[in-house]
């Protein structure tokens, strides 16, 4: 056997024997690397006579090509084998049965938001959203709270250090009311929306968390008055708490963005250590509990949002979602809502199959 044939047979044997990518790479370096035996042979071509080169050149080049091809083939074979091995070990049997007990549960806040959407959808309301990172124009100014308005200070606002391109201060929205402005600007009148979502205030104790949930309501149309507001809230609370004996009291109040403004109280009684909604708050054994704020949208707010207050008017309301969730489902510590404790979720959470629907009932049982 000539030296070249010997070299070729050595190379092919070693390539065949390489068990993995590293071993194969070592063989490649040994033969075709900078100091590899075939590379060294190629360099000798330069010192040969032209006649020698004519026979030796093609022979050495042929050897190099044959070895390179064998290495490439072996590489493909090794990769295929590796893929087969992975497919075999990572096999997933999709026919396995689901676990005996359901693993996740729906958080009461999500459940109540779904209930709200379902009830208000039946009354013709769409769900609107807005950003949680807001600017102070939407969160305050357009809601009739000028820079110097004392209500701004009452909101315990989390501000960002930045201002936006229009020089507006950025903040975490302190209420869902800015969605009113965005909805009016985006769609004009008439409007019927609710806007559930997260809001933020720098406030923390047993009944306040820095993040909590509100639902905003907004109706804009011709000839809207306080009677529409009271009927809408009453109809909502009856459907939400699933009882007919809901009595609301609208108590005069003040919000910059409504005129007149009212606070919404509901009659309730105590059953053990639990407050149960229902009944007339002035009757013996009953009392009033505040559920939220509302009123007729201030004409200045309509103007800020580009709606003509001589043609359109409307009402708005804002309710604390966490609060009505606690009332309906009997939790008494707000902070536990956001602890992420799986035991709490297992106890108070809802089955994903318990979709609230008006026909089947919006009062899913935990
Ligand atoms: N945005 C108010 C708050 O967070 C709640 C509120 C009051 C909303 C009256 C309204 C309203 O839409 O009309 O304290």
mmCIF file of C-alpha atoms and ligand atoms in Angstrom:
data_model
loop_
_atom_site.group_PDB
_atom_site.id
_atom_site.type_symbol
_atom_site.label_atom_id
_atom_site.label_comp_id
_atom_site.label_asym_id
_atom_site.label_seq_id
_atom_site.Cartn_x
_atom_site.Cartn_y
_atom_site.Cartn_z
ATOM 1 C CA UNK A 1 0.000 0.000 0.000
ATOM 2 C CA UNK A 2 1.351 3.455 -0.827
ATOM 3 C CA UNK A 3 1.865 5.999 1.968
ATOM 4 C CA UNK A 4 -1.198 7.936 0.766
ATOM 5 C CA UNK A 5 -3.378 4.848 0.778
ATOM 6 C CA UNK A 6 -2.141 3.960 4.247
ATOM 7 C CA UNK A 7 -2.922 7.496 5.450
ATOM 8 C CA UNK A 8 -6.396 7.320 3.933
ATOM 9 C CA UNK A 9 -7.194 3.974 5.487
ATOM 10 C CA UNK A 10 -5.949 5.214 8.918
ATOM 11 C CA UNK A 11 -8.122 8.304 8.632
ATOM 12 C CA UNK A 12 -11.242 6.414 7.585
ATOM 13 C CA UNK A 13 -10.785 3.870 10.377
ATOM 14 C CA UNK A 14 -10.471 6.629 12.985
ATOM 15 C CA UNK A 15 -13.444 8.528 11.565
ATOM 16 C CA UNK A 16 -15.545 5.397 11.695
ATOM 17 C CA UNK A 17 -14.470 4.751 15.294
ATOM 18 C CA UNK A 18 -15.284 8.310 16.538
ATOM 19 C CA UNK A 19 -18.127 7.930 19.020
ATOM 20 C CA UNK A 20 -19.132 11.546 19.449
ATOM 21 C CA UNK A 21 -18.673 15.050 18.074
ATOM 22 C CA UNK A 22 -15.582 15.733 20.223
ATOM 23 C CA UNK A 23 -13.815 12.562 19.091
ATOM 24 C CA UNK A 24 -14.641 13.354 15.467
ATOM 25 C CA UNK A 25 -13.285 16.869 15.860
ATOM 26 C CA UNK A 26 -10.040 15.440 17.253
ATOM 27 C CA UNK A 27 -9.689 13.221 14.152
ATOM 28 C CA UNK A 28 -10.345 16.210 11.896
ATOM 29 C CA UNK A 29 -7.647 18.245 13.631
ATOM 30 C CA UNK A 30 -5.194 15.328 13.432
ATOM 31 C CA UNK A 31 -5.578 15.010 9.651
ATOM 32 C CA UNK A 32 -6.920 18.306 8.296
ATOM 33 C CA UNK A 33 -6.035 20.812 11.044
ATOM 34 C CA UNK A 34 -3.181 23.309 10.521
ATOM 35 C CA UNK A 35 -0.570 20.759 11.676
ATOM 36 C CA UNK A 36 -2.627 17.766 10.495
ATOM 37 C CA UNK A 37 -0.846 15.042 8.538
ATOM 38 C CA UNK A 38 -2.734 15.696 5.288
ATOM 39 C CA UNK A 39 -2.244 19.463 5.585
ATOM 40 C CA UNK A 40 1.470 18.912 6.070
ATOM 41 C CA UNK A 41 1.544 16.743 2.926
ATOM 42 C CA UNK A 42 -0.205 19.479 0.953
ATOM 43 C CA UNK A 43 2.530 21.907 1.954
ATOM 44 C CA UNK A 44 5.199 19.623 0.428
ATOM 45 C CA UNK A 45 3.686 20.200 -3.032
ATOM 46 C CA UNK A 46 5.445 23.550 -3.256
ATOM 47 C CA UNK A 47 8.874 21.964 -3.044
ATOM 48 C CA UNK A 48 8.253 19.309 -5.709
ATOM 49 C CA UNK A 49 9.333 19.399 -9.318
ATOM 50 C CA UNK A 50 6.511 20.218 -11.748
ATOM 51 C CA UNK A 51 6.384 16.571 -12.919
ATOM 52 C CA UNK A 52 6.124 15.216 -9.403
ATOM 53 C CA UNK A 53 3.480 17.791 -8.603
ATOM 54 C CA UNK A 54 1.376 16.685 -11.565
ATOM 55 C CA UNK A 55 0.886 13.226 -10.130
ATOM 56 C CA UNK A 56 1.150 13.979 -6.407
ATOM 57 C CA UNK A 57 -1.122 17.095 -6.482
ATOM 58 C CA UNK A 58 -4.337 15.374 -7.534
ATOM 59 C CA UNK A 59 -3.545 12.361 -5.327
ATOM 60 C CA UNK A 60 -3.116 14.443 -2.160
ATOM 61 C CA UNK A 61 -6.060 16.723 -2.989
ATOM 62 C CA UNK A 62 -8.173 13.608 -3.599
ATOM 63 C CA UNK A 63 -7.116 12.218 -0.251
ATOM 64 C CA UNK A 64 -8.017 15.501 1.472
ATOM 65 C CA UNK A 65 -11.434 15.581 -0.187
ATOM 66 C CA UNK A 66 -12.182 11.939 0.637
ATOM 67 C CA UNK A 67 -11.298 12.453 4.307
ATOM 68 C CA UNK A 68 -13.277 15.706 4.512
ATOM 69 C CA UNK A 69 -16.321 13.999 2.966
ATOM 70 C CA UNK A 70 -16.051 11.067 5.358
ATOM 71 C CA UNK A 71 -15.901 13.475 8.306
ATOM 72 C CA UNK A 72 -18.998 15.376 7.083
ATOM 73 C CA UNK A 73 -20.914 12.118 6.623
ATOM 74 C CA UNK A 74 -19.928 10.903 10.055
ATOM 75 C CA UNK A 75 -20.967 14.250 11.541
ATOM 76 C CA UNK A 76 -24.466 13.880 10.061
ATOM 77 C CA UNK A 77 -24.707 10.318 11.328
ATOM 78 C CA UNK A 78 -23.686 11.372 14.857
ATOM 79 C CA UNK A 79 -26.174 14.274 14.879
ATOM 80 C CA UNK A 80 -29.016 12.054 13.739
ATOM 81 C CA UNK A 81 -28.169 9.523 16.417
ATOM 82 C CA UNK A 82 -28.145 12.252 19.050
ATOM 83 C CA UNK A 83 -31.529 13.552 17.895
ATOM 84 C CA UNK A 84 -32.991 10.047 17.962
ATOM 85 C CA UNK A 85 -31.688 9.581 21.498
ATOM 86 C CA UNK A 86 -33.236 12.876 22.616
ATOM 87 C CA UNK A 87 -36.551 12.116 20.983
ATOM 88 C CA UNK A 88 -36.577 8.776 22.747
ATOM 89 C CA UNK A 89 -35.886 10.236 26.223
ATOM 90 C CA UNK A 90 -37.970 13.414 25.895
ATOM 91 C CA UNK A 91 -41.029 11.633 24.650
ATOM 92 C CA UNK A 92 -44.258 13.069 26.035
ATOM 93 C CA UNK A 93 -47.262 10.814 26.254
ATOM 94 C CA UNK A 94 -50.187 13.103 25.557
ATOM 95 C CA UNK A 95 -52.606 10.291 26.240
ATOM 96 C CA UNK A 96 -51.796 10.409 29.983
ATOM 97 C CA UNK A 97 -54.913 11.195 32.032
ATOM 98 C CA UNK A 98 -55.244 14.625 33.712
ATOM 99 C CA UNK A 99 -54.267 14.739 37.406
ATOM 100 C CA UNK A 100 -56.965 13.559 39.821
ATOM 101 C CA UNK A 101 -57.412 16.926 41.484
ATOM 102 C CA UNK A 102 -57.390 20.185 39.487
ATOM 103 C CA UNK A 103 -54.127 22.036 40.102
ATOM 104 C CA UNK A 104 -54.847 25.725 39.513
ATOM 105 C CA UNK A 105 -57.681 27.991 40.552
ATOM 106 C CA UNK A 106 -59.114 31.318 39.474
ATOM 107 C CA UNK A 107 -58.333 34.192 41.851
ATOM 108 C CA UNK A 108 -61.463 35.761 43.376
ATOM 109 C CA UNK A 109 -60.524 39.129 41.838
ATOM 110 C CA UNK A 110 -60.444 37.564 38.355
ATOM 111 C CA UNK A 111 -63.680 35.746 39.079
ATOM 112 C CA UNK A 112 -65.414 38.943 40.202
ATOM 113 C CA UNK A 113 -64.093 40.847 37.165
ATOM 114 C CA UNK A 114 -65.623 38.156 34.949
ATOM 115 C CA UNK A 115 -68.886 38.428 36.876
ATOM 116 C CA UNK A 116 -68.889 42.222 36.440
ATOM 117 C CA UNK A 117 -68.271 41.962 32.710
ATOM 118 C CA UNK A 118 -71.033 39.394 32.339
ATOM 119 C CA UNK A 119 -73.631 41.437 34.236
ATOM 120 C CA UNK A 120 -72.773 44.757 32.581
ATOM 121 C CA UNK A 121 -72.575 43.167 29.124
ATOM 122 C CA UNK A 122 -76.219 42.228 29.596
ATOM 123 C CA UNK A 123 -76.940 45.917 30.249
ATOM 124 C CA UNK A 124 -75.174 46.905 27.023
ATOM 125 C CA UNK A 125 -71.787 47.894 28.475
ATOM 126 C CA UNK A 126 -68.500 47.133 26.709
ATOM 127 C CA UNK A 127 -65.246 46.569 28.611
ATOM 128 C CA UNK A 128 -62.649 49.329 28.106
ATOM 129 C CA UNK A 129 -59.030 49.407 29.270
ATOM 130 C CA UNK A 130 -56.309 51.996 29.752
ATOM 131 C CA UNK A 131 -52.639 51.965 30.743
ATOM 132 C CA UNK A 132 -51.580 51.444 34.352
ATOM 133 C CA UNK A 133 -48.626 53.761 33.694
ATOM 134 C CA UNK A 134 -50.520 56.986 33.066
ATOM 135 C CA UNK A 135 -49.717 60.655 32.663
ATOM 136 C CA UNK A 136 -50.971 63.299 35.057
ATOM 137 C CA UNK A 137 -53.176 64.904 32.400
ATOM 138 C CA UNK A 138 -55.399 61.819 32.027
ATOM 139 C CA UNK A 139 -55.207 60.840 35.697
ATOM 140 C CA UNK A 140 -55.871 64.316 37.107
ATOM 141 C CA UNK A 141 -56.093 67.381 34.872
ATOM 142 C CA UNK A 142 -58.720 66.103 32.419
ATOM 143 C CA UNK A 143 -60.732 64.888 35.417
ATOM 144 C CA UNK A 144 -60.967 68.490 36.599
ATOM 145 C CA UNK A 145 -58.101 68.249 39.063
ATOM 146 C CA UNK A 146 -55.784 71.085 38.131
ATOM 147 C CA UNK A 147 -52.150 71.037 39.244
ATOM 148 C CA UNK A 148 -52.990 72.822 42.486
ATOM 149 C CA UNK A 149 -56.148 70.861 43.242
ATOM 150 C CA UNK A 150 -56.076 69.500 46.817
ATOM 151 C CA UNK A 151 -57.588 66.164 45.661
ATOM 152 C CA UNK A 152 -54.286 65.421 43.937
ATOM 153 C CA UNK A 153 -52.504 65.358 47.259
ATOM 154 C CA UNK A 154 -55.139 62.973 48.659
ATOM 155 C CA UNK A 155 -54.315 60.332 46.084
ATOM 156 C CA UNK A 156 -50.903 59.288 47.517
ATOM 157 C CA UNK A 157 -49.580 59.033 43.994
ATOM 158 C CA UNK A 158 -46.570 56.992 42.900
ATOM 159 C CA UNK A 159 -44.786 59.301 40.450
ATOM 160 C CA UNK A 160 -42.072 58.316 37.995
ATOM 161 C CA UNK A 161 -39.032 60.568 37.659
ATOM 162 C CA UNK A 162 -39.743 60.971 33.921
ATOM 163 C CA UNK A 163 -42.025 63.231 31.937
ATOM 164 C CA UNK A 164 -43.403 62.159 28.544
ATOM 165 C CA UNK A 165 -42.863 63.891 25.166
ATOM 166 C CA UNK A 166 -45.613 66.415 25.998
ATOM 167 C CA UNK A 167 -44.014 67.265 29.338
ATOM 168 C CA UNK A 168 -46.653 65.347 31.285
ATOM 169 C CA UNK A 169 -45.583 63.730 34.542
ATOM 170 C CA UNK A 170 -45.803 59.951 34.432
ATOM 171 C CA UNK A 171 -47.369 58.041 37.322
ATOM 172 C CA UNK A 172 -49.072 54.796 38.282
ATOM 173 C CA UNK A 173 -52.767 55.503 37.826
ATOM 174 C CA UNK A 174 -54.422 56.148 41.181
ATOM 175 C CA UNK A 175 -57.896 55.210 39.928
ATOM 176 C CA UNK A 176 -59.616 53.791 36.843
ATOM 177 C CA UNK A 177 -61.233 57.173 36.086
ATOM 178 C CA UNK A 178 -58.615 58.141 33.425
ATOM 179 C CA UNK A 179 -60.121 55.370 31.282
ATOM 180 C CA UNK A 180 -63.250 57.562 31.114
ATOM 181 C CA UNK A 181 -61.203 60.241 29.369
ATOM 182 C CA UNK A 182 -59.513 57.779 27.017
ATOM 183 C CA UNK A 183 -62.825 56.159 26.074
ATOM 184 C CA UNK A 184 -64.482 59.523 25.367
ATOM 185 C CA UNK A 185 -61.533 60.686 23.285
ATOM 186 C CA UNK A 186 -61.355 57.431 21.358
ATOM 187 C CA UNK A 187 -65.014 56.870 20.585
ATOM 188 C CA UNK A 188 -66.931 60.061 21.284
ATOM 189 C CA UNK A 189 -70.583 59.884 22.393
ATOM 190 C CA UNK A 190 -72.699 57.880 23.065
ATOM 191 C CA UNK A 191 -70.740 55.575 25.402
ATOM 192 C CA UNK A 192 -71.542 52.694 27.712
ATOM 193 C CA UNK A 193 -68.426 51.128 29.213
ATOM 194 C CA UNK A 194 -66.993 49.583 32.322
ATOM 195 C CA UNK A 195 -63.240 49.647 32.950
ATOM 196 C CA UNK A 196 -61.997 47.130 35.516
ATOM 197 C CA UNK A 197 -58.316 47.097 36.439
ATOM 198 C CA UNK A 198 -55.410 47.658 38.793
ATOM 199 C CA UNK A 199 -54.781 50.978 40.496
ATOM 200 C CA UNK A 200 -51.957 52.095 42.790
ATOM 201 C CA UNK A 201 -51.603 54.296 45.853
ATOM 202 C CA UNK A 202 -48.826 54.686 48.349
ATOM 203 C CA UNK A 203 -50.937 53.376 51.201
ATOM 204 C CA UNK A 204 -50.653 50.160 53.187
ATOM 205 C CA UNK A 205 -52.439 48.766 56.246
ATOM 206 C CA UNK A 206 -54.991 46.032 57.049
ATOM 207 C CA UNK A 207 -57.565 47.463 54.654
ATOM 208 C CA UNK A 208 -55.286 49.128 52.084
ATOM 209 C CA UNK A 209 -52.717 47.614 49.749
ATOM 210 C CA UNK A 210 -50.471 49.703 47.455
ATOM 211 C CA UNK A 211 -52.089 47.937 44.483
ATOM 212 C CA UNK A 212 -55.806 47.268 44.412
ATOM 213 C CA UNK A 213 -58.638 46.953 41.889
ATOM 214 C CA UNK A 214 -61.413 49.239 40.800
ATOM 215 C CA UNK A 215 -64.134 49.117 38.211
ATOM 216 C CA UNK A 216 -65.127 52.340 36.531
ATOM 217 C CA UNK A 217 -68.462 52.807 34.826
ATOM 218 C CA UNK A 218 -69.327 55.483 32.285
ATOM 219 C CA UNK A 219 -72.536 56.204 30.398
ATOM 220 C CA UNK A 220 -72.751 59.163 28.024
ATOM 221 C CA UNK A 221 -75.863 59.833 25.991
ATOM 222 C CA UNK A 222 -78.650 62.372 25.539
ATOM 223 C CA UNK A 223 -80.993 62.947 28.451
ATOM 224 C CA UNK A 224 -79.064 60.873 31.009
ATOM 225 C CA UNK A 225 -79.904 61.682 34.664
ATOM 226 C CA UNK A 226 -79.278 60.453 38.215
ATOM 227 C CA UNK A 227 -82.247 58.085 37.986
ATOM 228 C CA UNK A 228 -80.432 56.109 35.295
ATOM 229 C CA UNK A 229 -77.407 55.906 37.582
ATOM 230 C CA UNK A 230 -79.385 54.621 40.535
ATOM 231 C CA UNK A 231 -81.267 52.051 38.454
ATOM 232 C CA UNK A 232 -78.061 50.807 36.838
ATOM 233 C CA UNK A 233 -76.250 50.367 40.151
ATOM 234 C CA UNK A 234 -79.260 48.746 41.803
ATOM 235 C CA UNK A 235 -79.725 46.342 38.898
ATOM 236 C CA UNK A 236 -76.019 45.523 38.978
ATOM 237 C CA UNK A 237 -75.867 44.886 42.734
ATOM 238 C CA UNK A 238 -78.982 42.714 42.660
ATOM 239 C CA UNK A 239 -77.459 40.552 39.951
ATOM 240 C CA UNK A 240 -74.017 40.541 41.600
ATOM 241 C CA UNK A 241 -75.133 39.658 45.122
ATOM 242 C CA UNK A 242 -77.939 37.485 43.757
ATOM 243 C CA UNK A 243 -80.677 38.909 45.922
ATOM 244 C CA UNK A 244 -83.587 41.212 45.320
ATOM 245 C CA UNK A 245 -83.613 43.026 48.680
ATOM 246 C CA UNK A 246 -80.723 45.372 47.843
ATOM 247 C CA UNK A 247 -81.308 48.940 48.992
ATOM 248 C CA UNK A 248 -79.006 51.713 47.833
ATOM 249 C CA UNK A 249 -78.630 55.131 49.398
ATOM 250 C CA UNK A 250 -77.099 57.913 47.331
ATOM 251 C CA UNK A 251 -75.420 60.293 49.774
ATOM 252 C CA UNK A 252 -74.356 63.791 48.609
ATOM 253 C CA UNK A 253 -70.592 63.971 48.286
ATOM 254 C CA UNK A 254 -67.875 65.653 46.274
ATOM 255 C CA UNK A 255 -65.645 64.483 43.435
ATOM 256 C CA UNK A 256 -63.980 66.958 41.081
ATOM 257 C CA UNK A 257 -65.075 64.974 38.019
ATOM 258 C CA UNK A 258 -68.789 64.703 38.849
ATOM 259 C CA UNK A 259 -71.459 67.308 39.577
ATOM 260 C CA UNK A 260 -73.537 66.501 41.503
ATOM 261 C CA UNK A 261 -71.529 63.772 43.226
ATOM 262 C CA UNK A 262 -72.899 61.007 45.387
ATOM 263 C CA UNK A 263 -71.475 58.228 47.447
ATOM 264 C CA UNK A 264 -73.223 54.899 47.087
ATOM 265 C CA UNK A 265 -74.169 53.104 50.304
ATOM 266 C CA UNK A 266 -75.819 49.705 50.570
ATOM 267 C CA UNK A 267 -77.891 48.340 53.446
ATOM 268 C CA UNK A 268 -76.376 45.372 55.290
ATOM 269 C CA UNK A 269 -76.611 43.384 58.504
ATOM 270 C CA UNK A 270 -74.143 41.337 60.518
ATOM 271 C CA UNK A 271 -74.370 37.565 60.549
ATOM 272 C CA UNK A 272 -71.818 36.417 63.091
ATOM 273 C CA UNK A 273 -68.606 38.202 62.173
ATOM 274 C CA UNK A 274 -69.667 38.523 58.560
ATOM 275 C CA UNK A 275 -71.349 41.463 56.853
ATOM 276 C CA UNK A 276 -74.222 40.409 54.645
ATOM 277 C CA UNK A 277 -75.519 42.788 52.008
ATOM 278 C CA UNK A 278 -79.280 43.298 51.891
ATOM 279 C CA UNK A 279 -82.068 45.181 53.619
ATOM 280 C CA UNK A 280 -82.648 48.848 54.432
ATOM 281 C CA UNK A 281 -79.830 50.465 56.363
ATOM 282 C CA UNK A 282 -82.165 52.542 58.542
ATOM 283 C CA UNK A 283 -84.120 49.530 59.853
ATOM 284 C CA UNK A 284 -83.212 48.124 63.307
ATOM 285 C CA UNK A 285 -80.376 45.610 63.011
ATOM 286 C CA UNK A 286 -79.215 47.092 59.700
ATOM 287 C CA UNK A 287 -76.684 49.739 58.728
ATOM 288 C CA UNK A 288 -75.219 51.428 55.632
ATOM 289 C CA UNK A 289 -71.907 50.564 54.090
ATOM 290 C CA UNK A 290 -70.131 52.628 51.452
ATOM 291 C CA UNK A 291 -69.435 50.808 48.191
ATOM 292 C CA UNK A 292 -68.133 53.547 45.927
ATOM 293 C CA UNK A 293 -68.382 56.973 44.389
ATOM 294 C CA UNK A 294 -70.443 58.229 41.488
ATOM 295 C CA UNK A 295 -72.248 61.176 40.016
ATOM 296 C CA UNK A 296 -73.147 63.042 36.855
ATOM 297 C CA UNK A 297 -70.060 63.625 34.716
ATOM 298 C CA UNK A 298 -68.870 67.197 35.215
ATOM 299 C CA UNK A 299 -69.382 69.361 32.098
ATOM 300 C CA UNK A 300 -65.733 70.415 32.315
ATOM 301 C CA UNK A 301 -64.656 66.761 32.046
ATOM 302 C CA UNK A 302 -66.790 66.307 28.912
ATOM 303 C CA UNK A 303 -65.126 69.398 27.446
ATOM 304 C CA UNK A 304 -61.636 68.158 28.290
ATOM 305 C CA UNK A 305 -62.481 64.889 26.494
ATOM 306 C CA UNK A 306 -63.913 66.648 23.445
ATOM 307 C CA UNK A 307 -67.640 66.035 24.001
ATOM 308 C CA UNK A 308 -70.170 68.861 23.806
ATOM 309 C CA UNK A 309 -71.818 69.145 27.252
ATOM 310 C CA UNK A 310 -74.827 70.994 25.782
ATOM 311 C CA UNK A 311 -75.657 67.956 23.692
ATOM 312 C CA UNK A 312 -74.536 65.070 25.883
ATOM 313 C CA UNK A 313 -74.451 64.276 29.575
ATOM 314 C CA UNK A 314 -73.747 61.147 31.518
ATOM 315 C CA UNK A 315 -73.046 59.409 34.765
ATOM 316 C CA UNK A 316 -69.958 57.681 36.100
ATOM 317 C CA UNK A 317 -69.166 55.453 39.030
ATOM 318 C CA UNK A 318 -66.163 53.824 40.630
ATOM 319 C CA UNK A 319 -66.278 50.730 42.841
ATOM 320 C CA UNK A 320 -63.596 48.830 44.722
ATOM 321 C CA UNK A 321 -63.497 45.334 43.244
ATOM 322 C CA UNK A 322 -61.541 43.775 46.113
ATOM 323 C CA UNK A 323 -64.078 45.184 48.531
ATOM 324 C CA UNK A 324 -67.148 43.755 46.803
ATOM 325 C CA UNK A 325 -65.307 40.452 46.296
ATOM 326 C CA UNK A 326 -64.679 40.252 50.063
ATOM 327 C CA UNK A 327 -68.312 41.055 50.757
ATOM 328 C CA UNK A 328 -69.639 38.459 48.369
ATOM 329 C CA UNK A 329 -67.259 35.628 49.179
ATOM 330 C CA UNK A 330 -66.553 36.279 52.856
ATOM 331 C CA UNK A 331 -62.824 36.978 53.046
ATOM 332 C CA UNK A 332 -61.841 39.406 55.774
ATOM 333 C CA UNK A 333 -58.169 40.209 55.155
ATOM 334 C CA UNK A 334 -57.422 42.187 52.022
ATOM 335 C CA UNK A 335 -53.665 41.615 52.254
ATOM 336 C CA UNK A 336 -54.128 37.849 51.814
ATOM 337 C CA UNK A 337 -55.484 38.593 48.324
ATOM 338 C CA UNK A 338 -52.012 39.428 47.098
ATOM 339 C CA UNK A 339 -49.803 37.099 49.168
ATOM 340 C CA UNK A 340 -49.866 34.382 46.519
ATOM 341 C CA UNK A 341 -50.326 31.693 49.185
ATOM 342 C CA UNK A 342 -51.505 28.515 47.394
ATOM 343 C CA UNK A 343 -53.476 27.399 50.477
ATOM 344 C CA UNK A 344 -55.503 30.628 50.381
ATOM 345 C CA UNK A 345 -56.057 30.215 46.647
ATOM 346 C CA UNK A 346 -57.105 26.606 47.078
ATOM 347 C CA UNK A 347 -59.656 27.731 49.649
ATOM 348 C CA UNK A 348 -60.993 30.909 48.047
ATOM 349 C CA UNK A 349 -60.189 30.289 44.382
ATOM 350 C CA UNK A 350 -62.639 29.156 41.725
ATOM 351 C CA UNK A 351 -62.682 26.295 39.297
ATOM 352 C CA UNK A 352 -61.769 27.337 35.754
ATOM 353 C CA UNK A 353 -64.968 25.513 34.742
ATOM 354 C CA UNK A 354 -67.078 27.889 36.836
ATOM 355 C CA UNK A 355 -67.489 30.546 34.148
ATOM 356 C CA UNK A 356 -69.974 33.137 35.362
ATOM 357 C CA UNK A 357 -72.933 33.315 33.016
ATOM 358 C CA UNK A 358 -76.269 34.972 33.522
ATOM 359 C CA UNK A 359 -78.142 31.805 32.678
ATOM 360 C CA UNK A 360 -76.151 29.512 34.975
ATOM 361 C CA UNK A 361 -75.655 32.182 37.654
ATOM 362 C CA UNK A 362 -72.848 34.636 38.331
ATOM 363 C CA UNK A 363 -72.452 33.348 41.871
ATOM 364 C CA UNK A 364 -69.934 30.547 41.387
ATOM 365 C CA UNK A 365 -69.365 28.532 44.534
ATOM 366 C CA UNK A 366 -65.792 28.401 45.726
HETATM 367 N N1 LIG B 1 -62.080 57.752 41.093
HETATM 368 C C1 LIG B 1 -62.670 57.794 42.424
HETATM 369 C C2 LIG B 1 -61.657 57.269 43.430
HETATM 370 O O1 LIG B 1 -60.848 56.471 43.102
HETATM 371 C C3 LIG B 1 -63.912 56.946 42.474
HETATM 372 C C4 LIG B 1 -65.001 57.546 41.669
HETATM 373 C C5 LIG B 1 -65.862 58.460 42.244
HETATM 374 C C6 LIG B 1 -65.159 57.239 40.329
HETATM 375 C C7 LIG B 1 -66.879 59.035 41.529
HETATM 376 C C8 LIG B 1 -66.173 57.801 39.590
HETATM 377 C C9 LIG B 1 -67.041 58.717 40.211
HETATM 378 O O2 LIG B 1 -66.375 57.537 38.307
HETATM 379 O O3 LIG B 1 -68.042 59.283 39.474
HETATM 380 O O4 LIG B 1 -61.694 57.651 44.558
#
